[in-house]
Amino acid sequence: MEIQYSVSSVNAVCRGKKKDSIEKHVTSVKHALKKNNSVDQRIQTSLVSVANSTKSRKLDTFAKANIPLEKLENSALREWINEFTHGGCDAACVKTLREKYVPEIATEYVSSTIAALEGKTIHILCDETTDRVGHCVFVVILYPPECTEEKLFVVSATYLDACNATSCSRAVSDAIKKYNISFDNILGFVSDSARSMTLCFETLKVVVGDHLLHVQYWAHTLNLLGNSWTLNKVITVVKSAFLNTRKRKSRYLNYLEDKRAGKKPAKLFPAPMLTRWDSWFSALPEMLEICNSGINYLSHLTNKQVCSLDAQAIFVKEHAQDLVQLATVLEGSKYMTSHRLYPKLDTLNTAMEEVEQGKLLPKTRAALSELNAMEKASTENIFRKAAYKLTKLKTADPAKVHFQGLVKVFSPTMILFNSGEEEAGLKNLPGFSELPQTDISREYKEIKRLAELRIKKGEKVEVEGILHSASAEYPESVKCCSRLLWTATNNVDSERLLSHYNNVVTDRRTKLKESNVELLVALSFR
C-alpha cells in the first residue's frame, strides 16, 4: 500500500510504502534546510513578529500617554486601530496585553535604563506621599548630571508600611541593586530635611561610602522661611474666597473697574496653587490693594490687623525680592549650576541680617509707624523670626562645605583672582583625587586663561562655556568639573513625580498592581 504525506511548508509530497521512511524524511537534514528556507515560513514568521512588535509598541504608547488599557475595549477605538495599524494584526484584548506584553515592556525599560546609566555619576532624588487610597508611596529618581540632556530615570515607586529610615533605605538599596548602580558612582542623596530622610542618608552612607553627599533641597527650605509671615495664611483664605464663586468674581471685577476708572485693567485675585510653594508672593499687589481699600473680603479682621498685613506686604515687596527670585529659580524645571546657589543665599542672608538689625526701608518704616506699640513689636518680631530661621537653616545645611568649595573653584571672580588655594581645593572635590596634581594645576590655569580671554573680548564669563571650550583638550578634567557643576540643588522633580502619580492612580485605577503603577509612572513621567 502506498502512503502519501504532504509537507505544506515546503510544498512537496513524499511517497513511500512505509510510515518509517516518511518519518525519516521529516526528521532529515535536507527536509529541515528546505523548511527553514521556505518563503511561506519566513512570511508567516515575519507576520507574527510584526504583530507582536505592533502590540508591544501600542502598549508602550498607551503607557507613555497615561491612557488606561480599558479604553481599548471601546469598539470605535478598536476599529480605528485595526484599520490604521500597520502589520495587519488585530487589536489584542486587554487581558492579553496585561499578561503577556506588560512584563516585556517592564523588562525593556529596566534594560534600557541600565544601559543609559552605565558608568555615569548618579544623584538619588527621593520623596514620599500618601495617595488617595492611603498607601505610603516612596519614589526614587536617578539623575545623572553628566548627561547632555536633563534626563531623569524613575526607578522606584514603592508602597511602604511606614515611612521611616529603615524602610526608605531598603527601598533605595533595592533600586540601586536592580539597576546595577556602582556605589562609587553615587555622588549625592537629595531629599527634604525630615528626620527620617537624615537617618536614611546615614544608613546609606555606611553602605555607599563616605563620599556620599546629602543635599537638602532649598526650595523646601525657602518655603519654610515664607511660612514665617502670617500674610501667607491670610492670602490663602482670600484665594479660597474667590474659588468657584462666579458672582463674587464678577462683583470684585466691577469694583476694581469703578475704583481704577480705567487707569489700570481689572484683574482677578490669583487662584490657589496647592502644588507650588511660595506661590502667595504673586498675590502681593492684589493683597495690598485689598488692604488699602478695606473691602468686605477682610471684614472679619480689625483695622489694626489689616494695617499689620499691609506692613508685612510692603516689607516683602521691599526686602524679600531676593527670596522671591531664588524661590522661583529653584522651583523651576531647569537645574541651577551648583556654584551659583550659595552666592544667592549669601545675598539673601545679608539682606535678612540687616532687617534683624532694624535697617528697614522707608515704605516699611512708614507702614510700621501707623501701628501701635504692641502691633509694631509683633510685626517686627515676624521680620526677625524670618531672618533668624534663614541663618539657622543655612548653618545646619549638611552640604554647605561642598557648595562653598564649588564657589571657590568655579565662581568667575575666583577663577580670575585666585591666589592658588583654589587649585589645592579642587583636588579635594569628588573625582579629582584620582587625577595627577600636576595635571589639575595645568588645566586650571588653562581655564583661567580662557576666562581672561573672554574678559578682553567683552564677553560674559560663564564657567559652563569655558569648560565646553576646553573639553577637547582636557576631556577627563572637564568631565569631572561638569559632574560637580550640575550637582542637584533641589528636589522639585520628585515633587512633580508625586503630583504626576496622582494623575496615574486616579479614583478609577486604585486597584492597579504595585509593579504596574511603578511602570506606568516611570514611562509617562517627563
Coordinates of C-alpha atoms in Angstrom, one line a residue:
M1 CA 0.0 0.0 0.0
E2 CA 1.4 3.4 -1.0
I3 CA 1.2 6.3 1.6
Q4 CA 1.1 9.9 0.5
Y5 CA 2.4 12.5 3.0
S6 CA 2.1 16.2 2.3
V7 CA 4.6 18.7 3.8
S8 CA 2.9 22.0 3.3
S9 CA 5.8 24.2 4.5
V10 CA 7.9 23.1 1.5
N11 CA 5.1 22.5 -1.0
A12 CA 6.2 18.9 -1.6
V13 CA 4.6 15.4 -1.5
C14 CA 6.6 12.4 -0.2
R15 CA 5.7 8.9 -1.5
G16 CA 6.6 5.8 0.4
K17 CA 5.4 2.3 1.2
K18 CA 6.2 2.5 4.9
K19 CA 5.5 5.0 7.6
D20 CA 9.0 4.6 8.8
S21 CA 10.5 6.1 5.6
I22 CA 8.2 9.1 5.8
E23 CA 9.3 9.8 9.4
K24 CA 12.9 9.6 8.5
H25 CA 12.4 12.1 5.7
V26 CA 10.6 14.6 8.0
T27 CA 13.5 14.4 10.5
S28 CA 16.2 14.6 7.9
V29 CA 18.7 17.5 7.5
K30 CA 17.6 18.0 3.9
H31 CA 14.0 18.5 4.9
A32 CA 15.0 20.8 7.7
L33 CA 17.0 23.1 5.3
K34 CA 14.1 23.3 2.9
K35 CA 11.7 24.1 5.7
N36 CA 14.0 26.9 7.0
N37 CA 14.4 28.4 3.5
S38 CA 10.7 28.3 2.8
V39 CA 9.2 31.6 1.7
D40 CA 5.9 30.8 3.3
Q41 CA 7.6 30.1 6.6
R42 CA 9.5 33.3 6.5
I43 CA 6.4 35.3 5.7
Q44 CA 4.5 33.6 8.5
T45 CA 7.3 34.3 11.0
S46 CA 7.6 37.9 9.9
L47 CA 3.9 38.5 10.3
V48 CA 3.9 37.1 13.8
S49 CA 6.9 39.3 14.8
V50 CA 5.3 42.4 13.3
A51 CA 2.1 41.6 15.1
N52 CA 3.9 41.2 18.4
S53 CA 6.0 44.3 17.8
T54 CA 2.9 46.3 17.0
K55 CA 1.1 45.2 20.1
S56 CA 4.1 45.9 22.2
R57 CA 4.6 49.4 20.8
K58 CA 0.9 50.1 21.1
L59 CA 1.0 49.2 24.8
D60 CA 4.2 51.3 25.3
T61 CA 2.5 54.3 23.6
F62 CA -0.6 54.0 25.8
A63 CA 1.5 53.8 28.9
K64 CA 3.6 56.9 28.0
A65 CA 0.5 58.8 27.2
N66 CA -1.1 57.7 30.5
I67 CA -4.1 56.2 28.7
P68 CA -5.8 53.3 30.6
L69 CA -5.8 50.0 28.7
E70 CA -9.5 49.5 29.3
K71 CA -10.0 52.2 26.7
L72 CA -9.2 49.5 24.1
E73 CA -12.5 47.9 24.9
N74 CA -14.2 50.8 23.2
S75 CA -15.5 49.4 19.8
A76 CA -14.8 52.6 17.9
L77 CA -11.2 52.8 19.1
R78 CA -10.6 49.1 18.2
E79 CA -12.0 49.6 14.7
W80 CA -9.7 52.6 14.2
I81 CA -6.7 50.7 15.4
N82 CA -7.4 47.7 13.2
E83 CA -7.8 50.0 10.2
F84 CA -4.7 52.1 10.7
T85 CA -2.2 49.9 12.5
H86 CA 0.4 48.6 10.1
G87 CA 1.1 44.8 10.1
G88 CA -2.4 43.7 9.7
C89 CA -2.7 42.5 13.3
D90 CA -6.0 42.6 15.3
A91 CA -6.1 44.7 18.4
A92 CA -5.2 42.4 21.3
C93 CA -7.6 42.2 24.2
V94 CA -6.7 44.0 27.4
K95 CA -6.1 40.8 29.4
T96 CA -3.6 39.6 26.8
L97 CA -1.8 42.9 26.8
R98 CA -1.5 42.9 30.6
E99 CA -0.4 39.3 31.0
K100 CA 2.0 39.0 28.0
Y101 CA 3.2 42.4 27.0
V102 CA 3.4 44.4 30.2
P103 CA 6.2 42.2 31.6
E104 CA 8.1 42.6 28.3
I105 CA 7.8 46.4 28.4
A106 CA 8.9 46.5 32.1
T107 CA 12.0 44.3 31.2
E108 CA 12.8 46.5 28.3
Y109 CA 12.6 49.7 30.4
V110 CA 14.9 48.2 33.0
S111 CA 17.4 47.1 30.4
S112 CA 17.4 50.5 28.6
T113 CA 17.8 52.4 31.9
I114 CA 20.8 50.2 33.0
A115 CA 22.4 50.8 29.6
A116 CA 21.8 54.6 29.9
L117 CA 23.3 54.9 33.4
E118 CA 26.2 52.5 33.0
G119 CA 29.4 54.2 34.3
K120 CA 27.7 57.5 35.0
T121 CA 27.7 59.6 38.2
I122 CA 24.3 59.4 39.9
H123 CA 22.3 61.6 42.2
I124 CA 19.5 59.9 44.1
L125 CA 16.3 62.0 44.4
C126 CA 13.6 60.7 46.7
D127 CA 10.4 61.7 48.5
E128 CA 7.2 60.3 49.9
T129 CA 3.5 61.0 50.0
T130 CA 0.2 59.4 50.9
D131 CA -2.0 58.6 47.9
R132 CA -5.8 58.7 47.6
V133 CA -6.1 55.1 48.8
G134 CA -4.0 55.6 51.9
H135 CA -0.8 54.0 50.7
C136 CA 2.5 55.5 51.8
V137 CA 4.2 55.9 48.4
F138 CA 8.0 56.3 48.3
V139 CA 9.5 57.3 44.9
V140 CA 13.2 57.2 43.8
I141 CA 14.6 59.1 40.8
L142 CA 18.1 58.8 39.4
Y143 CA 19.6 62.0 38.0
P144 CA 22.9 61.6 36.0
P145 CA 24.5 65.2 36.0
E146 CA 26.9 64.4 33.1
C147 CA 24.1 63.7 30.6
T148 CA 23.8 66.3 27.9
E149 CA 20.0 66.2 28.3
E150 CA 18.4 66.9 31.7
K151 CA 17.0 63.4 31.8
L152 CA 15.6 61.7 34.8
F153 CA 15.0 58.0 35.4
V154 CA 12.2 56.8 37.7
V155 CA 13.4 53.6 39.2
S156 CA 11.1 53.0 42.1
A157 CA 7.5 53.8 43.3
T158 CA 7.2 51.6 46.4
Y159 CA 4.4 51.2 48.9
L160 CA 5.7 51.3 52.4
D161 CA 4.1 50.1 55.6
A162 CA 5.6 53.1 57.4
C163 CA 7.9 55.9 56.2
N164 CA 11.0 55.5 58.4
A165 CA 14.7 55.4 57.9
T166 CA 14.8 51.6 57.6
S167 CA 12.0 51.1 55.0
C168 CA 13.2 54.1 52.9
S169 CA 16.9 53.0 52.9
R170 CA 15.8 49.5 51.9
A171 CA 13.7 50.9 49.0
V172 CA 16.7 52.9 47.8
S173 CA 19.1 49.9 48.2
D174 CA 16.7 47.7 46.2
A175 CA 16.6 50.3 43.4
I176 CA 20.4 50.6 43.3
K177 CA 20.7 46.8 43.1
K178 CA 18.0 46.4 40.5
Y179 CA 19.7 48.9 38.1
N180 CA 23.3 47.7 38.7
I181 CA 24.5 51.1 40.0
S182 CA 28.0 51.0 41.4
F183 CA 28.4 52.6 44.8
D184 CA 31.4 54.5 43.6
N185 CA 29.2 56.3 41.1
I186 CA 26.7 57.5 43.6
L187 CA 27.6 61.1 44.5
G188 CA 24.6 62.7 46.1
F189 CA 21.4 61.8 48.0
V190 CA 18.8 64.6 47.6
S191 CA 15.8 64.8 50.0
D192 CA 13.9 67.1 52.3
S193 CA 15.1 67.9 55.8
A194 CA 12.8 65.5 57.6
R195 CA 14.4 63.4 60.4
S196 CA 13.6 60.1 58.6
M197 CA 15.5 61.2 55.5
T198 CA 18.5 62.3 57.5
L199 CA 18.6 58.9 59.2
C200 CA 18.1 57.2 55.8
F201 CA 21.1 59.1 54.4
E202 CA 23.2 58.0 57.4
T203 CA 22.2 54.4 56.8
L204 CA 23.1 54.6 53.0
K205 CA 26.4 56.3 53.8
V206 CA 27.6 53.3 55.7
V207 CA 26.9 51.1 52.6
V208 CA 27.8 53.5 49.8
G209 CA 30.8 55.3 51.3
D210 CA 32.0 58.5 52.9
H211 CA 31.9 60.3 49.6
L212 CA 28.1 60.3 49.6
L213 CA 26.7 63.9 49.8
H214 CA 23.4 64.8 51.5
V215 CA 21.7 67.7 49.7
Q216 CA 18.6 69.1 51.4
Y217 CA 16.8 71.0 48.7
W218 CA 16.5 74.7 49.3
A219 CA 13.1 75.1 47.5
H220 CA 11.5 73.3 50.5
T221 CA 13.7 75.3 53.0
L222 CA 12.6 78.6 51.4
N223 CA 9.0 77.6 51.7
L224 CA 9.6 77.1 55.5
L225 CA 11.0 80.6 55.5
G226 CA 8.0 82.0 53.6
N227 CA 5.7 80.5 56.2
S228 CA 7.1 82.8 58.8
W229 CA 4.7 85.6 57.7
T230 CA 1.1 85.4 58.8
L231 CA 0.3 87.2 55.5
N232 CA 0.7 83.8 53.9
K233 CA -2.3 82.3 55.7
V234 CA -4.5 85.3 55.0
I235 CA -3.7 85.3 51.3
T236 CA -4.7 81.6 51.3
V237 CA -8.0 82.4 52.9
V238 CA -8.7 85.2 50.4
K239 CA -7.8 83.0 47.5
S240 CA -10.2 80.4 48.7
A241 CA -12.9 83.1 48.9
F242 CA -12.6 83.5 45.2
L243 CA -12.5 79.8 44.3
N244 CA -15.6 78.6 42.3
T245 CA -17.6 81.8 43.0
R246 CA -18.7 83.2 39.7
K247 CA -20.9 86.1 41.1
R248 CA -18.3 87.1 43.7
K249 CA -15.6 87.4 41.0
S250 CA -17.9 89.5 38.8
R251 CA -18.6 91.9 41.7
Y252 CA -14.9 92.1 42.5
L253 CA -14.1 93.0 38.9
N254 CA -16.8 95.6 38.8
Y255 CA -15.5 97.1 42.0
L256 CA -11.9 97.3 40.6
E257 CA -13.1 98.9 37.3
D258 CA -15.0 101.6 39.3
K259 CA -12.1 102.3 41.6
R260 CA -9.4 102.4 38.9
A261 CA -11.6 104.4 36.5
G262 CA -9.9 102.8 33.5
K263 CA -6.4 103.7 34.6
K264 CA -5.4 100.1 35.2
P265 CA -7.0 96.9 33.9
A266 CA -9.1 94.9 36.4
K267 CA -7.5 91.6 37.4
L268 CA -8.9 88.7 39.4
F269 CA -7.2 87.6 42.6
P270 CA -4.8 84.7 41.7
A271 CA -6.3 81.2 42.1
P272 CA -4.8 78.9 44.8
M273 CA -1.8 76.8 43.7
L274 CA -1.6 73.9 46.1
T275 CA 1.3 72.2 44.1
R276 CA 3.7 75.1 44.2
W277 CA 5.5 76.5 47.2
D278 CA 5.6 80.3 48.0
S279 CA 3.0 81.0 45.2
W280 CA 1.4 83.5 47.5
F281 CA 4.1 86.1 46.6
S282 CA 2.5 86.5 43.2
A283 CA -0.7 87.8 45.0
L284 CA 1.0 90.6 46.9
P285 CA -0.1 93.5 44.6
E286 CA -3.8 92.4 44.9
M287 CA -3.3 91.9 48.6
L288 CA -2.0 95.4 49.0
E289 CA -5.0 96.8 47.2
I290 CA -7.4 94.9 49.3
C291 CA -5.7 96.1 52.5
N292 CA -5.8 99.7 51.3
S293 CA -9.4 99.6 50.2
G294 CA -10.7 97.7 53.2
I295 CA -13.3 95.8 51.1
N296 CA -15.5 93.3 52.8
Y297 CA -13.4 90.3 51.9
L298 CA -11.3 91.1 55.0
S299 CA -14.3 92.2 57.1
H300 CA -13.5 89.6 59.8
L301 CA -10.2 91.4 60.6
T302 CA -9.8 94.5 62.7
N303 CA -8.2 97.7 61.3
K304 CA -5.1 97.0 63.3
Q305 CA -4.8 93.6 61.8
V306 CA -5.3 94.9 58.3
C307 CA -2.6 97.5 58.9
S308 CA -0.2 94.8 60.1
L309 CA -0.9 92.8 57.0
D310 CA -0.3 95.9 54.9
A311 CA 3.1 96.4 56.7
Q312 CA 4.1 92.8 56.0
A313 CA 3.1 93.0 52.3
I314 CA 5.2 96.2 51.9
F315 CA 8.1 94.6 53.8
V316 CA 8.1 91.5 51.4
K317 CA 7.9 93.8 48.4
E318 CA 10.8 95.9 49.6
H319 CA 13.1 93.5 51.4
A320 CA 12.3 89.9 50.2
Q321 CA 12.7 90.2 46.4
D322 CA 15.9 88.1 46.6
L323 CA 13.9 85.4 48.4
V324 CA 11.1 85.5 45.7
Q325 CA 13.5 85.3 42.8
L326 CA 15.6 82.5 44.3
A327 CA 12.4 80.5 45.1
T328 CA 11.2 81.0 41.5
V329 CA 14.5 79.7 40.1
L330 CA 14.7 76.7 42.5
E331 CA 11.2 75.6 41.8
G332 CA 11.7 75.8 38.0
S333 CA 12.3 72.8 35.7
K334 CA 15.8 73.8 35.0
Y335 CA 18.6 73.0 37.4
M336 CA 20.8 75.8 38.7
T337 CA 24.5 75.2 38.5
S338 CA 25.8 74.4 42.0
H339 CA 28.4 77.2 42.2
R340 CA 25.6 79.8 41.9
L341 CA 23.5 78.6 44.8
Y342 CA 25.4 79.9 47.8
P343 CA 26.3 83.4 46.5
K344 CA 22.5 83.9 46.1
L345 CA 21.9 82.6 49.6
D346 CA 24.6 84.8 51.0
T347 CA 23.0 87.8 49.3
L348 CA 19.6 86.9 50.8
N349 CA 21.2 86.2 54.2
T350 CA 22.9 89.7 54.2
A351 CA 19.6 91.4 53.4
M352 CA 17.8 89.4 56.2
E353 CA 20.6 90.3 58.7
E354 CA 20.1 94.0 58.0
V355 CA 16.4 93.5 58.8
E356 CA 17.3 91.7 62.0
Q357 CA 19.4 94.8 63.0
G358 CA 16.4 97.1 62.3
K359 CA 17.6 98.6 59.0
L360 CA 14.3 99.0 57.2
L361 CA 13.5 100.8 54.0
P362 CA 11.3 104.0 54.1
K363 CA 8.0 102.5 53.0
T364 CA 8.2 99.7 55.5
R365 CA 9.1 102.1 58.3
A366 CA 6.1 104.3 57.3
A367 CA 3.8 101.3 57.4
L368 CA 5.1 100.3 60.8
S369 CA 4.6 103.8 62.2
E370 CA 0.8 103.5 61.7
L371 CA 0.7 100.6 64.2
N372 CA 0.5 100.9 68.0
A373 CA 3.5 99.8 70.1
M374 CA 2.3 96.3 70.6
E375 CA 1.3 95.6 67.0
K376 CA 4.6 97.2 65.8
A377 CA 6.7 95.0 68.1
S378 CA 4.7 91.9 67.0
T379 CA 5.2 92.7 63.3
E380 CA 8.9 93.5 63.7
N381 CA 9.3 90.1 65.5
I382 CA 7.9 88.4 62.4
F383 CA 10.7 90.0 60.3
R384 CA 13.4 89.0 62.8
K385 CA 12.0 85.4 63.0
A386 CA 12.3 85.0 59.2
A387 CA 15.9 86.3 59.3
Y388 CA 16.8 84.0 62.2
K389 CA 15.3 81.0 60.5
L390 CA 17.3 81.5 57.3
T391 CA 20.6 81.8 59.3
K392 CA 19.8 78.7 61.3
L393 CA 18.8 76.6 58.2
K394 CA 21.9 77.7 56.3
T395 CA 24.2 76.8 59.2
A396 CA 22.6 73.4 59.5
D397 CA 22.9 72.6 55.8
P398 CA 24.8 69.3 55.5
A399 CA 26.2 70.2 52.0
K400 CA 27.3 73.6 53.0
V401 CA 31.1 72.9 52.8
H402 CA 30.7 71.2 49.5
F403 CA 28.8 74.0 47.9
Q404 CA 31.2 76.7 49.3
G405 CA 34.1 74.7 47.9
L406 CA 32.5 74.8 44.5
V407 CA 32.1 78.6 44.7
K408 CA 35.8 79.0 45.5
V409 CA 36.7 76.9 42.5
F410 CA 34.2 77.7 39.8
S411 CA 33.0 81.3 40.6
P412 CA 34.2 83.5 37.7
T413 CA 35.6 86.0 40.2
M414 CA 37.6 83.3 42.0
I415 CA 38.9 81.9 38.7
L416 CA 40.2 85.4 37.7
F417 CA 41.6 86.5 41.0
N418 CA 42.6 83.3 42.8
S419 CA 45.7 83.0 45.0
G420 CA 46.5 79.4 44.2
E421 CA 44.4 78.0 47.1
E422 CA 41.5 77.1 44.7
E423 CA 43.7 74.7 42.8
A424 CA 44.5 72.9 46.0
G425 CA 40.8 72.8 46.9
L426 CA 40.0 71.3 43.5
K427 CA 41.9 68.1 44.2
N428 CA 39.7 67.5 47.4
L429 CA 36.5 67.5 45.4
P430 CA 35.0 64.2 44.3
G431 CA 36.5 62.8 41.1
F432 CA 39.7 65.0 41.2
S433 CA 41.6 63.0 43.8
E434 CA 42.3 60.3 41.1
L435 CA 43.9 62.8 38.7
P436 CA 47.6 63.8 39.0
Q437 CA 48.1 67.1 40.9
T438 CA 50.3 68.5 38.1
D439 CA 47.5 67.9 35.5
I440 CA 45.0 69.7 37.7
S441 CA 47.2 72.7 38.2
R442 CA 48.0 73.0 34.5
E443 CA 44.4 72.6 33.4
Y444 CA 43.0 75.0 35.9
K445 CA 45.5 77.6 34.6
E446 CA 44.1 77.0 31.1
I447 CA 40.6 77.6 32.4
K448 CA 41.8 80.9 33.9
R449 CA 43.4 81.9 30.6
L450 CA 40.2 81.2 28.7
A451 CA 38.3 83.3 31.3
E452 CA 40.7 86.3 30.9
L453 CA 40.4 86.0 27.1
R454 CA 36.7 86.3 27.3
I455 CA 37.0 89.4 29.5
K456 CA 39.3 91.1 26.9
K457 CA 36.7 90.4 24.2
G458 CA 34.0 91.9 26.4
E459 CA 32.1 88.7 26.7
K460 CA 30.3 87.4 29.8
V461 CA 32.4 84.9 31.8
E462 CA 30.4 81.7 32.4
V463 CA 32.3 78.7 33.6
E464 CA 30.0 76.3 31.6
G465 CA 31.1 77.9 28.3
I466 CA 34.8 77.9 29.4
L467 CA 34.6 74.2 30.1
H468 CA 33.0 73.5 26.8
S469 CA 35.8 75.3 25.1
A470 CA 38.4 73.2 27.0
S471 CA 36.6 69.8 26.6
A472 CA 38.5 68.7 23.5
E473 CA 42.0 69.3 25.1
Y474 CA 41.2 68.2 28.7
P475 CA 38.3 65.7 28.5
E476 CA 38.8 64.0 31.9
S477 CA 39.1 67.2 33.9
V478 CA 36.1 68.8 32.1
K479 CA 34.0 65.7 32.7
C480 CA 34.8 65.9 36.5
C481 CA 34.0 69.6 36.5
S482 CA 30.7 69.1 34.7
R483 CA 29.6 66.4 37.3
L484 CA 30.2 68.8 40.1
L485 CA 28.7 71.9 38.4
W486 CA 25.4 70.1 37.9
T487 CA 25.2 68.7 41.4
A488 CA 21.5 68.6 42.1
T489 CA 20.5 71.7 44.1
N490 CA 16.8 70.9 44.5
N491 CA 14.4 68.1 44.5
V492 CA 11.4 69.6 42.8
D493 CA 11.4 66.7 40.3
S494 CA 10.4 64.2 43.0
E495 CA 7.6 66.6 43.9
R496 CA 6.5 66.8 40.3
L497 CA 6.6 63.0 40.2
L498 CA 4.3 62.7 43.2
S499 CA 1.9 65.1 41.6
H500 CA 2.0 63.0 38.4
Y501 CA 1.5 59.9 40.4
N502 CA -2.0 61.2 41.4
N503 CA -2.7 61.5 37.6
V504 CA -1.9 57.9 37.1
V505 CA -3.5 56.4 40.2
T506 CA -6.9 58.0 39.9
D507 CA -10.2 57.1 41.7
R508 CA -10.9 54.6 38.9
R509 CA -7.5 53.0 38.9
T510 CA -6.9 52.3 42.6
K511 CA -6.6 48.5 42.2
L512 CA -3.5 48.6 39.9
K513 CA -0.7 46.3 41.0
E514 CA 2.3 48.0 42.6
S515 CA 4.6 46.8 39.8
N516 CA 2.2 48.2 37.1
V517 CA 2.0 51.5 39.0
E518 CA 5.8 51.8 39.0
L519 CA 6.0 51.0 35.3
L520 CA 3.2 53.4 34.3
V521 CA 4.6 56.3 36.4
A522 CA 8.1 55.7 35.0
L523 CA 7.1 55.6 31.4
S524 CA 4.7 58.6 31.5
F525 CA 6.8 60.9 33.6
R526 CA 8.6 63.6 31.6

